PDB file of C-alpha atoms in Angstrom:
ATOM      1  CA  MET A  24       0.000   0.000   0.000  1.00 58.00           C
ATOM      2  CA  SER A  25       1.192   3.534  -0.739  1.00 84.00           C
ATOM      3  CA  GLU A  26       1.897   5.976   2.051  1.00 91.00           C
ATOM      4  CA  ARG A  27       0.861   9.595   2.298  1.00 94.00           C
ATOM      5  CA  THR A  28       1.877  12.480   4.536  1.00 96.00           C
ATOM      6  CA  VAL A  29      -0.638  14.086   6.876  1.00 96.00           C
ATOM      7  CA  GLN A  30      -0.250  17.396   8.686  1.00 96.00           C
ATOM      8  CA  LEU A  31      -2.086  18.258  11.902  1.00 97.00           C
ATOM      9  CA  VAL A  32      -2.411  21.478  13.876  1.00 98.00           C
ATOM     10  CA  VAL A  33      -2.713  20.568  17.546  1.00 98.00           C
ATOM     11  CA  SER A  34      -3.545  22.533  20.698  1.00 98.00           C
ATOM     12  CA  TYR A  35      -2.751  21.241  24.146  1.00 98.00           C
ATOM     13  CA  ASP A  36      -2.626  22.135  27.797  1.00 98.00           C
ATOM     14  CA  GLY A  37       0.852  21.001  28.784  1.00 97.00           C
ATOM     15  CA  THR A  38       0.232  21.023  32.539  1.00 97.00           C
ATOM     16  CA  ASN A  39       0.059  17.254  32.969  1.00 96.00           C
ATOM     17  CA  TYR A  40       2.741  16.326  30.433  1.00 97.00           C
ATOM     18  CA  ALA A  41       6.528  16.050  30.451  1.00 96.00           C
ATOM     19  CA  GLY A  42       6.680  18.057  27.231  1.00 95.00           C
ATOM     20  CA  TRP A  43       6.337  16.973  23.619  1.00 96.00           C
ATOM     21  CA  GLN A  44       8.997  14.291  23.210  1.00 95.00           C
ATOM     22  CA  ILE A  45       8.457  10.700  24.341  1.00 93.00           C
ATOM     23  CA  GLN A  46       9.923   9.909  27.778  1.00 90.00           C
ATOM     24  CA  ASN A  47      10.430   6.462  29.279  1.00 87.00           C
ATOM     25  CA  ASP A  48       8.219   6.842  32.323  1.00 90.00           C
ATOM     26  CA  GLN A  49       6.234  10.085  31.946  1.00 95.00           C
ATOM     27  CA  PRO A  50       3.245  11.085  29.823  1.00 96.00           C
ATOM     28  CA  THR A  51       4.020  13.219  26.761  1.00 97.00           C
ATOM     29  CA  ILE A  52       2.074  14.782  23.924  1.00 98.00           C
ATOM     30  CA  GLN A  53       3.902  12.755  21.258  1.00 98.00           C
ATOM     31  CA  GLU A  54       3.149   9.485  23.009  1.00 97.00           C
ATOM     32  CA  SER A  55      -0.532  10.386  23.357  1.00 98.00           C
ATOM     33  CA  ILE A  56      -0.907  11.131  19.640  1.00 98.00           C
ATOM     34  CA  GLU A  57       1.005   8.017  18.571  1.00 98.00           C
ATOM     35  CA  THR A  58      -1.088   5.830  20.885  1.00 97.00           C
ATOM     36  CA  ALA A  59      -4.279   7.292  19.441  1.00 98.00           C
ATOM     37  CA  LEU A  60      -3.068   6.733  15.863  1.00 98.00           C
ATOM     38  CA  LEU A  61      -2.227   3.118  16.645  1.00 98.00           C
ATOM     39  CA  SER A  62      -5.764   2.586  17.947  1.00 97.00           C
ATOM     40  CA  ILE A  63      -7.300   4.205  14.857  1.00 97.00           C
ATOM     41  CA  THR A  64      -5.089   2.847  12.051  1.00 97.00           C
ATOM     42  CA  GLY A  65      -3.411  -0.238  13.525  1.00 96.00           C
ATOM     43  CA  GLU A  66      -0.080   1.279  12.475  1.00 96.00           C
ATOM     44  CA  LYS A  67       2.857   2.116  14.711  1.00 97.00           C
ATOM     45  CA  ILE A  68       3.316   5.645  13.450  1.00 97.00           C
ATOM     46  CA  ARG A  69       6.103   7.979  14.555  1.00 97.00           C
ATOM     47  CA  VAL A  70       4.915  11.591  14.503  1.00 97.00           C
ATOM     48  CA  THR A  71       7.123  14.661  14.156  1.00 97.00           C
ATOM     49  CA  GLY A  72       6.329  17.886  16.010  1.00 96.00           C
ATOM     50  CA  SER A  73       7.457  21.319  14.840  1.00 95.00           C
ATOM     51  CA  GLY A  74       8.948  22.007  18.274  1.00 88.00           C
ATOM     52  CA  ARG A  75       9.932  19.941  21.306  1.00 88.00           C
ATOM     53  CA  THR A  76       8.046  21.874  23.951  1.00 91.00           C
ATOM     54  CA  ASP A  77       9.245  21.392  27.526  1.00 93.00           C
ATOM     55  CA  SER A  78       7.340  20.033  30.498  1.00 94.00           C
ATOM     56  CA  GLY A  79       4.434  22.334  31.342  1.00 95.00           C
ATOM     57  CA  VAL A  80       4.607  24.339  28.102  1.00 97.00           C
ATOM     58  CA  HIS A  81       1.347  24.749  26.166  1.00 98.00           C
ATOM     59  CA  ALA A  82       0.534  24.972  22.459  1.00 97.00           C
ATOM     60  CA  ILE A  83      -2.155  26.728  20.472  1.00 97.00           C
ATOM     61  CA  GLY A  84      -0.740  25.799  17.074  1.00 97.00           C
ATOM     62  CA  GLN A  85       1.723  22.911  17.316  1.00 97.00           C
ATOM     63  CA  VAL A  86       2.221  21.411  13.843  1.00 98.00           C
ATOM     64  CA  VAL A  87       2.585  17.636  13.525  1.00 98.00           C
ATOM     65  CA  SER A  88       3.445  15.501  10.512  1.00 97.00           C
ATOM     66  CA  PHE A  89       3.392  11.752   9.934  1.00 97.00           C
ATOM     67  CA  ARG A  90       3.291   9.114   7.194  1.00 97.00           C
ATOM     68  CA  THR A  91       0.450   6.628   7.028  1.00 97.00           C
ATOM     69  CA  GLU A  92      -1.012   3.939   4.796  1.00 96.00           C
ATOM     70  CA  SER A  93      -4.492   4.569   6.187  1.00 96.00           C
ATOM     71  CA  LYS A  94      -7.219   5.263   3.634  1.00 95.00           C
ATOM     72  CA  LEU A  95      -9.150   7.420   6.096  1.00 96.00           C
ATOM     73  CA  SER A  96      -9.470  11.007   4.899  1.00 95.00           C
ATOM     74  CA  ALA A  97      -7.561  13.714   6.737  1.00 95.00           C
ATOM     75  CA  ASP A  98     -10.763  15.063   8.272  1.00 96.00           C
ATOM     76  CA  VAL A  99     -11.929  11.634   9.404  1.00 97.00           C
ATOM     77  CA  LEU A 100      -8.522  11.163  11.033  1.00 97.00           C
ATOM     78  CA  ARG A 101      -8.965  14.486  12.827  1.00 98.00           C
ATOM     79  CA  ARG A 102     -12.346  13.487  14.226  1.00 98.00           C
ATOM     80  CA  ALA A 103     -11.142  10.017  15.174  1.00 98.00           C
ATOM     81  CA  LEU A 104      -8.097  11.434  16.946  1.00 98.00           C
ATOM     82  CA  ASN A 105     -10.225  13.863  18.934  1.00 98.00           C
ATOM     83  CA  ALA A 106     -12.407  10.952  20.023  1.00 98.00           C
ATOM     84  CA  GLU A 107      -9.335   9.007  21.219  1.00 98.00           C
ATOM     85  CA  LEU A 108      -7.148  11.749  22.700  1.00 98.00           C
ATOM     86  CA  PRO A 109      -7.485  13.020  26.276  1.00 97.00           C
ATOM     87  CA  ALA A 110      -9.499  16.209  26.740  1.00 97.00           C
ATOM     88  CA  ASP A 111      -6.379  18.380  27.144  1.00 97.00           C
ATOM     89  CA  ILE A 112      -5.141  17.618  23.599  1.00 98.00           C
ATOM     90  CA  VAL A 113      -7.189  18.693  20.561  1.00 98.00           C
ATOM     91  CA  VAL A 114      -6.495  18.370  16.834  1.00 98.00           C
ATOM     92  CA  ARG A 115      -7.697  21.675  15.389  1.00 98.00           C
ATOM     93  CA  SER A 116      -7.186  20.829  11.728  1.00 97.00           C
ATOM     94  CA  SER A 117      -5.749  18.186   9.418  1.00 96.00           C
ATOM     95  CA  ARG A 118      -4.746  18.064   5.771  1.00 94.00           C
ATOM     96  CA  ASN A 119      -2.808  15.990   3.284  1.00 94.00           C
ATOM     97  CA  ALA A 120       0.630  17.445   2.640  1.00 94.00           C
ATOM     98  CA  ALA A 121       3.381  16.903   0.109  1.00 93.00           C
ATOM     99  CA  SER A 122       5.254  13.622   0.553  1.00 92.00           C
ATOM    100  CA  HIS A 123       8.401  15.546   1.542  1.00 92.00           C
ATOM    101  CA  PHE A 124       6.646  17.648   4.184  1.00 95.00           C
ATOM    102  CA  ASN A 125       8.258  17.502   7.622  1.00 96.00           C
ATOM    103  CA  ALA A 126       6.963  19.624  10.505  1.00 96.00           C
ATOM    104  CA  ILE A 127      10.493  20.540  11.654  1.00 95.00           C
ATOM    105  CA  ASP A 128      12.539  20.756   8.463  1.00 94.00           C
ATOM    106  CA  CYS A 129      10.004  22.724   6.408  1.00 95.00           C
ATOM    107  CA  ALA A 130       9.249  25.396   9.027  1.00 95.00           C
ATOM    108  CA  ILE A 131      10.379  28.917   8.148  1.00 96.00           C
ATOM    109  CA  LYS A 132       8.986  30.884  11.111  1.00 96.00           C
ATOM    110  CA  LYS A 133       7.571  30.223  14.569  1.00 97.00           C
ATOM    111  CA  ARG A 134       5.712  32.492  16.927  1.00 98.00           C
ATOM    112  CA  TYR A 135       5.493  32.047  20.698  1.00 98.00           C
ATOM    113  CA  ARG A 136       3.395  33.855  23.295  1.00 97.00           C
ATOM    114  CA  TYR A 137       4.318  34.206  26.954  1.00 97.00           C
ATOM    115  CA  LEU A 138       1.797  35.370  29.567  1.00 95.00           C
ATOM    116  CA  VAL A 139       2.819  37.312  32.664  1.00 95.00           C
ATOM    117  CA  GLN A 140       0.326  38.224  35.380  1.00 93.00           C
ATOM    118  CA  GLU A 141       1.427  41.300  37.265  1.00 90.00           C
ATOM    119  CA  GLY A 142       0.049  42.755  40.480  1.00 84.00           C
ATOM    120  CA  ARG A 143      -0.246  42.078  44.172  1.00 84.00           C
ATOM    121  CA  VAL A 144      -2.821  39.275  44.089  1.00 86.00           C
ATOM    122  CA  ASN A 145      -2.391  36.026  42.172  1.00 87.00           C
ATOM    123  CA  ASP A 146      -5.169  34.990  39.795  1.00 87.00           C
ATOM    124  CA  VAL A 147      -5.839  31.477  41.077  1.00 90.00           C
ATOM    125  CA  PHE A 148      -7.334  30.453  37.735  1.00 88.00           C
ATOM    126  CA  SER A 149      -4.169  31.401  35.833  1.00 90.00           C
ATOM    127  CA  ARG A 150      -1.613  29.827  38.140  1.00 91.00           C
ATOM    128  CA  GLN A 151      -0.762  27.115  35.557  1.00 94.00           C
ATOM    129  CA  TYR A 152      -1.063  29.372  32.518  1.00 95.00           C
ATOM    130  CA  ALA A 153       0.760  32.619  33.384  1.00 95.00           C
ATOM    131  CA  TRP A 154       3.823  33.629  35.414  1.00 96.00           C
ATOM    132  CA  PHE A 155       2.727  35.577  38.460  1.00 95.00           C
ATOM    133  CA  VAL A 156       5.091  38.491  39.122  1.00 95.00           C
ATOM    134  CA  LYS A 157       4.104  40.129  42.403  1.00 92.00           C
ATOM    135  CA  LYS A 158       4.762  43.651  41.215  1.00 90.00           C
ATOM    136  CA  GLU A 159       3.315  46.146  38.779  1.00 90.00           C
ATOM    137  CA  LEU A 160       5.649  46.218  35.793  1.00 94.00           C
ATOM    138  CA  ASP A 161       6.765  49.218  33.743  1.00 94.00           C
ATOM    139  CA  PHE A 162       5.036  48.340  30.493  1.00 93.00           C
ATOM    140  CA  ASP A 163       6.583  51.167  28.442  1.00 95.00           C
ATOM    141  CA  ALA A 164      10.101  50.258  29.570  1.00 97.00           C
ATOM    142  CA  MET A 165       9.534  46.631  28.566  1.00 97.00           C
ATOM    143  CA  GLN A 166       8.328  47.735  25.129  1.00 97.00           C
ATOM    144  CA  ALA A 167      11.411  49.906  24.673  1.00 98.00           C
ATOM    145  CA  ALA A 168      13.717  47.098  25.810  1.00 98.00           C
ATOM    146  CA  ALA A 169      12.164  44.610  23.389  1.00 98.00           C
ATOM    147  CA  GLN A 170      13.147  46.731  20.386  1.00 97.00           C
ATOM    148  CA  HIS A 171      16.831  45.946  20.975  1.00 98.00           C
ATOM    149  CA  LEU A 172      16.236  42.264  20.169  1.00 98.00           C
ATOM    150  CA  ILE A 173      14.494  42.664  16.817  1.00 98.00           C
ATOM    151  CA  GLY A 174      16.604  41.743  13.785  1.00 98.00           C
ATOM    152  CA  GLU A 175      19.378  39.233  13.133  1.00 98.00           C
ATOM    153  CA  HIS A 176      21.662  38.831  16.137  1.00 97.00           C
ATOM    154  CA  ASP A 177      23.791  36.334  17.985  1.00 97.00           C
ATOM    155  CA  PHE A 178      21.471  35.250  20.814  1.00 97.00           C
ATOM    156  CA  ALA A 179      24.094  33.296  22.791  1.00 95.00           C
ATOM    157  CA  SER A 180      23.099  35.264  25.912  1.00 96.00           C
ATOM    158  CA  PHE A 181      19.578  33.894  25.527  1.00 96.00           C
ATOM    159  CA  GLU A 182      20.374  30.190  25.290  1.00 95.00           C
ATOM    160  CA  ALA A 183      20.216  27.796  28.244  1.00 90.00           C
ATOM    161  CA  ALA A 184      23.420  26.010  29.199  1.00 79.00           C
ATOM    162  CA  GLY A 185      23.962  22.505  27.863  1.00 71.00           C
ATOM    163  CA  SER A 186      22.420  23.097  24.459  1.00 70.00           C
ATOM    164  CA  GLU A 187      24.508  22.297  21.399  1.00 72.00           C
ATOM    165  CA  ARG A 188      23.759  24.403  18.325  1.00 76.00           C
ATOM    166  CA  VAL A 189      26.019  24.973  15.328  1.00 84.00           C
ATOM    167  CA  SER A 190      25.073  28.668  15.343  1.00 93.00           C
ATOM    168  CA  THR A 191      23.415  30.907  17.919  1.00 94.00           C
ATOM    169  CA  VAL A 192      22.473  33.504  15.305  1.00 97.00           C
ATOM    170  CA  ARG A 193      18.731  33.919  14.837  1.00 97.00           C
ATOM    171  CA  HIS A 194      16.500  36.477  13.137  1.00 98.00           C
ATOM    172  CA  VAL A 195      13.718  37.872  15.321  1.00 98.00           C
ATOM    173  CA  TYR A 196      11.116  39.325  12.974  1.00 98.00           C
ATOM    174  CA  ASP A 197       8.756  40.613  15.636  1.00 97.00           C
ATOM    175  CA  LEU A 198       8.798  41.059  19.411  1.00 98.00           C
ATOM    176  CA  GLU A 199       5.707  42.624  20.929  1.00 96.00           C
ATOM    177  CA  VAL A 200       4.842  43.444  24.516  1.00 96.00           C
ATOM    178  CA  LEU A 201       1.049  43.643  24.754  1.00 93.00           C
ATOM    179  CA  LYS A 202      -1.149  44.526  27.712  1.00 87.00           C
ATOM    180  CA  SER A 203      -4.670  43.324  28.336  1.00 77.00           C
ATOM    181  CA  GLU A 204      -7.084  43.403  31.242  1.00 66.00           C
ATOM    182  CA  ARG A 205      -9.022  40.327  32.236  1.00 60.00           C
ATOM    183  CA  HIS A 206     -11.455  40.927  35.071  1.00 54.00           C
ATOM    184  CA  GLU A 207      -9.442  42.517  37.904  1.00 57.00           C
ATOM    185  CA  PHE A 208      -6.152  40.857  36.904  1.00 64.00           C
ATOM    186  CA  ASP A 209      -3.745  42.456  34.443  1.00 74.00           C
ATOM    187  CA  LYS A 210      -1.863  40.285  31.963  1.00 88.00           C
ATOM    188  CA  ILE A 211       1.137  41.138  29.810  1.00 93.00           C
ATOM    189  CA  ALA A 212       1.606  39.037  26.680  1.00 94.00           C
ATOM    190  CA  ILE A 213       5.062  38.892  25.122  1.00 96.00           C
ATOM    191  CA  GLU A 214       5.003  37.524  21.573  1.00 97.00           C
ATOM    192  CA  VAL A 215       8.183  36.566  19.722  1.00 98.00           C
ATOM    193  CA  GLU A 216       8.411  35.534  16.070  1.00 98.00           C
ATOM    194  CA  ALA A 217      11.678  34.269  14.580  1.00 98.00           C
ATOM    195  CA  ASN A 218      13.169  31.944  11.983  1.00 96.00           C
ATOM    196  CA  GLY A 219      14.233  29.631  14.806  1.00 93.00           C
ATOM    197  CA  PHE A 220      14.770  29.535  18.549  1.00 95.00           C
ATOM    198  CA  LEU A 221      17.572  28.447  20.825  1.00 95.00           C
ATOM    199  CA  TYR A 222      16.814  26.286  23.859  1.00 93.00           C
ATOM    200  CA  ASN A 223      14.776  28.368  26.358  1.00 95.00           C
ATOM    201  CA  MET A 224      15.358  31.487  24.250  1.00 97.00           C
ATOM    202  CA  VAL A 225      11.827  32.863  24.653  1.00 98.00           C
ATOM    203  CA  ARG A 226      11.748  32.217  28.399  1.00 98.00           C
ATOM    204  CA  ILE A 227      15.115  33.953  28.860  1.00 98.00           C
ATOM    205  CA  ILE A 228      13.946  36.921  26.767  1.00 98.00           C
ATOM    206  CA  VAL A 229      10.882  37.160  29.010  1.00 98.00           C
ATOM    207  CA  GLY A 230      12.938  36.925  32.205  1.00 98.00           C
ATOM    208  CA  THR A 231      15.231  39.668  30.918  1.00 98.00           C
ATOM    209  CA  LEU A 232      12.355  41.963  29.950  1.00 98.00           C
ATOM    210  CA  VAL A 233      10.745  41.440  33.363  1.00 98.00           C
ATOM    211  CA  GLU A 234      13.990  42.646  35.001  1.00 97.00           C
ATOM    212  CA  VAL A 235      13.491  45.877  33.075  1.00 98.00           C
ATOM    213  CA  GLY A 236       9.799  45.961  33.955  1.00 97.00           C
ATOM    214  CA  LYS A 237      10.630  45.698  37.647  1.00 96.00           C
ATOM    215  CA  GLY A 238      12.845  48.770  37.330  1.00 96.00           C
ATOM    216  CA  LYS A 239      16.004  46.845  38.167  1.00 96.00           C
ATOM    217  CA  ARG A 240      17.582  47.637  34.796  1.00 97.00           C
ATOM    218  CA  PRO A 241      17.096  50.310  32.102  1.00 97.00           C
ATOM    219  CA  PRO A 242      15.807  49.301  28.652  1.00 97.00           C
ATOM    220  CA  GLU A 243      19.289  49.825  27.148  1.00 97.00           C
ATOM    221  CA  TRP A 244      20.653  47.034  29.354  1.00 98.00           C
ATOM    222  CA  VAL A 245      19.036  44.477  27.045  1.00 98.00           C
ATOM    223  CA  ALA A 246      21.364  45.596  24.231  1.00 97.00           C
ATOM    224  CA  GLU A 247      24.315  45.030  26.587  1.00 97.00           C
ATOM    225  CA  VAL A 248      23.078  41.540  27.409  1.00 97.00           C
ATOM    226  CA  LEU A 249      22.782  40.738  23.711  1.00 97.00           C
ATOM    227  CA  ALA A 250      26.281  42.029  22.938  1.00 97.00           C
ATOM    228  CA  ALA A 251      27.858  40.096  25.824  1.00 96.00           C
ATOM    229  CA  LYS A 252      27.049  36.655  24.334  1.00 95.00           C
ATOM    230  CA  ASP A 253      27.086  35.359  27.894  1.00 94.00           C
ATOM    231  CA  ARG A 254      24.065  33.636  29.466  1.00 93.00           C
ATOM    232  CA  THR A 255      25.071  34.684  32.994  1.00 93.00           C
ATOM    233  CA  ILE A 256      24.585  38.373  32.154  1.00 93.00           C
ATOM    234  CA  GLY A 257      20.832  38.320  31.440  1.00 93.00           C
ATOM    235  CA  GLY A 258      17.677  37.769  33.423  1.00 95.00           C
ATOM    236  CA  MET A 259      16.260  34.548  34.812  1.00 96.00           C
ATOM    237  CA  THR A 260      14.610  31.850  32.720  1.00 97.00           C
ATOM    238  CA  ALA A 261      10.874  32.461  33.087  1.00 98.00           C
ATOM    239  CA  PRO A 262       8.813  29.449  34.260  1.00 97.00           C
ATOM    240  CA  ALA A 263       7.613  27.032  31.592  1.00 97.00           C
ATOM    241  CA  HIS A 264       3.897  27.255  32.371  1.00 97.00           C
ATOM    242  CA  GLY A 265       3.486  30.749  30.888  1.00 97.00           C
ATOM    243  CA  LEU A 266       4.743  29.733  27.429  1.00 97.00           C
ATOM    244  CA  TYR A 267       2.581  28.875  24.401  1.00 97.00           C
ATOM    245  CA  LEU A 268       3.646  27.765  20.925  1.00 97.00           C
ATOM    246  CA  LEU A 269       1.331  30.024  18.977  1.00 97.00           C
ATOM    247  CA  ARG A 270       1.950  29.383  15.275  1.00 96.00           C
ATOM    248  CA  VAL A 271       4.331  27.786  12.771  1.00 97.00           C
ATOM    249  CA  ASP A 272       4.643  29.042   9.175  1.00 96.00           C
ATOM    250  CA  TYR A 273       5.584  27.050   6.077  1.00 95.00           C
ATOM    251  CA  PRO A 274       6.159  27.898   2.404  1.00 92.00           C
ATOM    252  CA  GLU A 275       3.453  26.930  -0.071  1.00 85.00           C
ATOM    253  CA  SER A 276       5.857  24.451  -1.674  1.00 81.00           C
ATOM    254  CA  CYS A 277       5.411  22.195   1.371  1.00 79.00           C
ATOM    255  CA  TRP A 278       1.853  21.428   0.336  1.00 71.00           C
ATOM    256  CA  LEU A 279       2.621  20.279  -3.196  1.00 67.00           C
ATOM    257  CA  ASP A 280       4.740  17.408  -4.548  1.00 57.00           C
TER     258      ASP A 280
END
């Protein structure tokens, strides 16, 4: 039987999972999807995710690709997966892709969102979905600081130790600091879009911007952190539970053989 490539867009609440990638003794998103596919198709299918999100990280638009011999249409697969998957993982859409499509290799841009809850009182309903910073942050200073990171730079100062990458140069196309009010609790959303990300890069950017927001550093300090190419110079790594993989972009050529 001939195989075809299927692409999924998946949302998940990462609270109860040890991240995307299969672990020996902990539940993961990848394992959940592969188990569901085995039940539906009878095939042991290995799925590829566009990003290996860490334990506790969430996704609104994680892209997944896999090869299958199943004759079920892409939409029937979507509905069957949603019937099999736990309630905290949902397949938003599915489509047939080009045979060469790969969720990692074909990606050209990714966008992440990080939620910070500022103020004196913690929003109990957001405790697993936003980083509570017990202080009102200087929103304008954070916006000014973010501008120093837009463009192509060496982001070595924003990479967690122990990661091995050939190059630490990345192009950040957009970095927005957005403020919204939800009931009596204020949220700050930091959205970062780039052609690729180093390990914990978004969370370190957020931790660095929060240092500025707290008034501990001026906005110009972020440019100094960037130039230093030294992880010890910047802010803390923000907690995982405030991070969301928002979107992954691909060229049109990925949809056609």
